[in-house]
Amino acid sequence: LNGNNAQSYVKHLLIDEMQDYSPIQYKVIQKLYPCRKTILGDTSQSVNPYGSSTAGMIQKAFVTGEIMKLCKSYRSTFEITSFAQKIQPNNELEPIMRHGEHPKILPFKNTEEEIQGIADLVNSFRNSH
């Protein structure tokens, strides 16, 4: 970190999965890359529930930053988004009106049956394509 200008040629840094970085990591990034940044993420998708960052934490690390919330979900169909809302509600999420199949809940009696069920689904998918 001392005297290293190797990153000075970076004019704009794009960081995805922001929720998986800690505030201290953002401070290090700020020191290494003093350029403009675009930081993207979804706090509902953190892989580390104990070390994840919120938009507010990131704004504290990058004081001059602006937060924009993108609430329209283009990733999933209306049916999948509605199903997910029952598991983890998000009042700000707006599903698009692209329709598809309803999600299926597959009951299994035990772990072995679940593993076999998943293997059967994977094999069925492989054989159909």
mmCIF file of C-alpha atoms in Angstrom:
data_model
loop_
_atom_site.group_PDB
_atom_site.id
_atom_site.type_symbol
_atom_site.label_atom_id
_atom_site.label_comp_id
_atom_site.label_asym_id
_atom_site.label_seq_id
_atom_site.Cartn_x
_atom_site.Cartn_y
_atom_site.Cartn_z
ATOM 1 C CA LEU A 1 0.000 0.000 0.000
ATOM 2 C CA ASN A 2 2.925 2.297 0.566
ATOM 3 C CA GLY A 3 3.890 4.334 -2.496
ATOM 4 C CA ASN A 4 2.194 2.016 -4.982
ATOM 5 C CA ASN A 5 0.722 3.943 -7.916
ATOM 6 C CA ALA A 6 0.072 0.852 -10.039
ATOM 7 C CA GLN A 7 -3.697 1.412 -9.835
ATOM 8 C CA SER A 8 -3.564 5.125 -10.751
ATOM 9 C CA TYR A 9 -4.580 4.284 -14.334
ATOM 10 C CA VAL A 10 -7.973 2.984 -13.126
ATOM 11 C CA LYS A 11 -10.519 5.714 -13.887
ATOM 12 C CA HIS A 12 -13.682 3.932 -12.754
ATOM 13 C CA LEU A 13 -14.010 0.825 -10.585
ATOM 14 C CA LEU A 14 -17.040 -1.485 -10.738
ATOM 15 C CA ILE A 15 -17.728 -3.600 -7.640
ATOM 16 C CA ASP A 16 -20.454 -6.248 -7.726
ATOM 17 C CA GLU A 17 -21.870 -8.257 -4.818
ATOM 18 C CA MET A 18 -21.256 -5.331 -2.453
ATOM 19 C CA GLN A 19 -23.086 -7.089 0.352
ATOM 20 C CA ASP A 20 -20.220 -9.586 0.683
ATOM 21 C CA TYR A 21 -17.578 -6.983 1.575
ATOM 22 C CA SER A 22 -17.022 -5.586 5.059
ATOM 23 C CA PRO A 23 -16.707 -1.856 5.825
ATOM 24 C CA ILE A 24 -12.956 -2.284 6.435
ATOM 25 C CA GLN A 25 -12.573 -3.844 2.980
ATOM 26 C CA TYR A 26 -14.286 -0.797 1.509
ATOM 27 C CA LYS A 27 -11.828 1.477 3.306
ATOM 28 C CA VAL A 28 -8.939 -0.503 1.769
ATOM 29 C CA ILE A 29 -10.560 -0.283 -1.679
ATOM 30 C CA GLN A 30 -10.949 3.474 -1.204
ATOM 31 C CA LYS A 31 -7.220 3.785 -0.406
ATOM 32 C CA LEU A 32 -6.130 1.567 -3.305
ATOM 33 C CA TYR A 33 -8.513 3.044 -5.876
ATOM 34 C CA PRO A 34 -9.275 6.738 -5.319
ATOM 35 C CA CYS A 35 -11.204 6.844 -8.615
ATOM 36 C CA ARG A 36 -14.978 6.953 -9.189
ATOM 37 C CA LYS A 37 -16.846 3.769 -8.303
ATOM 38 C CA THR A 38 -20.076 1.997 -9.128
ATOM 39 C CA ILE A 39 -21.031 -0.443 -6.384
ATOM 40 C CA LEU A 40 -23.809 -2.972 -6.961
ATOM 41 C CA GLY A 41 -25.398 -5.542 -4.719
ATOM 42 C CA ASP A 42 -28.404 -7.082 -3.063
ATOM 43 C CA THR A 43 -28.354 -7.348 0.722
ATOM 44 C CA SER A 44 -30.894 -10.178 0.497
ATOM 45 C CA GLN A 45 -28.261 -12.330 -1.219
ATOM 46 C CA SER A 46 -25.367 -12.155 1.215
ATOM 47 C CA VAL A 47 -23.182 -15.254 1.484
ATOM 48 C CA ASN A 48 -21.935 -14.137 4.897
ATOM 49 C CA PRO A 49 -24.748 -12.993 7.192
ATOM 50 C CA TYR A 50 -22.241 -11.870 9.861
ATOM 51 C CA GLY A 51 -19.896 -9.829 7.679
ATOM 52 C CA SER A 52 -22.188 -8.319 5.098
ATOM 53 C CA SER A 53 -22.610 -4.635 4.317
ATOM 54 C CA THR A 54 -25.722 -2.542 3.952
ATOM 55 C CA ALA A 55 -26.122 0.438 1.643
ATOM 56 C CA GLY A 56 -25.859 2.686 4.707
ATOM 57 C CA MET A 57 -22.511 1.177 5.738
ATOM 58 C CA ILE A 58 -21.137 1.673 2.256
ATOM 59 C CA GLN A 59 -22.316 5.270 2.164
ATOM 60 C CA LYS A 60 -20.354 5.908 5.377
ATOM 61 C CA ALA A 61 -17.223 4.507 3.698
ATOM 62 C CA PHE A 62 -17.799 6.592 0.547
ATOM 63 C CA VAL A 63 -19.163 9.842 1.968
ATOM 64 C CA THR A 64 -19.585 11.594 -1.383
ATOM 65 C CA GLY A 65 -21.491 8.696 -2.896
ATOM 66 C CA GLU A 66 -25.092 8.533 -4.013
ATOM 67 C CA ILE A 67 -27.370 5.556 -3.367
ATOM 68 C CA MET A 68 -29.854 4.489 -6.012
ATOM 69 C CA LYS A 69 -32.278 1.677 -5.264
ATOM 70 C CA LEU A 70 -33.295 -0.460 -8.211
ATOM 71 C CA CYS A 71 -36.511 -2.106 -7.088
ATOM 72 C CA LYS A 72 -37.885 -3.624 -10.287
ATOM 73 C CA SER A 73 -37.043 -7.319 -10.565
ATOM 74 C CA TYR A 74 -36.243 -8.354 -14.133
ATOM 75 C CA ARG A 75 -34.522 -11.560 -13.068
ATOM 76 C CA SER A 76 -37.529 -13.712 -12.220
ATOM 77 C CA THR A 77 -41.068 -14.249 -13.395
ATOM 78 C CA PHE A 78 -44.007 -12.774 -11.508
ATOM 79 C CA GLU A 79 -44.777 -16.208 -10.042
ATOM 80 C CA ILE A 80 -41.250 -16.789 -8.723
ATOM 81 C CA THR A 81 -41.035 -13.271 -7.269
ATOM 82 C CA SER A 82 -44.425 -13.671 -5.549
ATOM 83 C CA PHE A 83 -43.339 -17.023 -4.101
ATOM 84 C CA ALA A 84 -40.058 -15.532 -2.814
ATOM 85 C CA GLN A 85 -41.964 -12.660 -1.189
ATOM 86 C CA LYS A 86 -43.748 -15.205 1.020
ATOM 87 C CA ILE A 87 -40.383 -16.487 2.281
ATOM 88 C CA GLN A 88 -38.533 -13.178 2.600
ATOM 89 C CA PRO A 89 -40.836 -10.169 2.182
ATOM 90 C CA ASN A 90 -39.454 -7.058 0.509
ATOM 91 C CA ASN A 91 -42.022 -4.270 0.271
ATOM 92 C CA GLU A 92 -39.839 -2.296 -2.138
ATOM 93 C CA LEU A 93 -39.533 -5.075 -4.720
ATOM 94 C CA GLU A 94 -41.641 -4.641 -7.840
ATOM 95 C CA PRO A 95 -42.007 -7.725 -10.053
ATOM 96 C CA ILE A 96 -42.310 -7.362 -13.808
ATOM 97 C CA MET A 97 -45.353 -8.837 -15.494
ATOM 98 C CA ARG A 98 -43.523 -11.664 -17.239
ATOM 99 C CA HIS A 99 -45.341 -14.854 -16.383
ATOM 100 C CA GLY A 100 -44.119 -18.423 -16.103
ATOM 101 C CA GLU A 101 -44.712 -21.627 -14.206
ATOM 102 C CA HIS A 102 -45.516 -21.534 -10.520
ATOM 103 C CA PRO A 103 -42.665 -22.810 -8.319
ATOM 104 C CA LYS A 104 -43.109 -26.355 -7.061
ATOM 105 C CA ILE A 105 -42.523 -27.464 -3.500
ATOM 106 C CA LEU A 106 -41.219 -31.026 -3.408
ATOM 107 C CA PRO A 107 -41.629 -32.752 -0.037
ATOM 108 C CA PHE A 108 -39.011 -35.296 1.029
ATOM 109 C CA LYS A 109 -39.041 -37.543 4.096
ATOM 110 C CA ASN A 110 -35.296 -37.392 4.752
ATOM 111 C CA THR A 111 -31.949 -36.202 3.411
ATOM 112 C CA GLU A 112 -31.315 -39.332 1.359
ATOM 113 C CA GLU A 113 -34.680 -39.002 -0.367
ATOM 114 C CA GLU A 114 -33.971 -35.327 -1.038
ATOM 115 C CA ILE A 115 -30.559 -36.118 -2.571
ATOM 116 C CA GLN A 116 -32.119 -38.767 -4.788
ATOM 117 C CA GLY A 117 -34.906 -36.381 -5.796
ATOM 118 C CA ILE A 118 -32.390 -33.706 -6.796
ATOM 119 C CA ALA A 119 -30.324 -36.256 -8.738
ATOM 120 C CA ASP A 120 -33.469 -37.405 -10.556
ATOM 121 C CA LEU A 121 -34.341 -33.822 -11.499
ATOM 122 C CA VAL A 122 -30.808 -33.149 -12.777
ATOM 123 C CA ASN A 123 -30.811 -36.354 -14.835
ATOM 124 C CA SER A 124 -34.250 -35.567 -16.228
ATOM 125 C CA PHE A 125 -33.042 -32.103 -17.241
ATOM 126 C CA ARG A 126 -29.884 -33.509 -18.853
ATOM 127 C CA ASN A 127 -31.868 -36.087 -20.820
ATOM 128 C CA SER A 128 -34.334 -33.499 -22.089
ATOM 129 C CA HIS A 129 -31.662 -31.207 -23.559
#
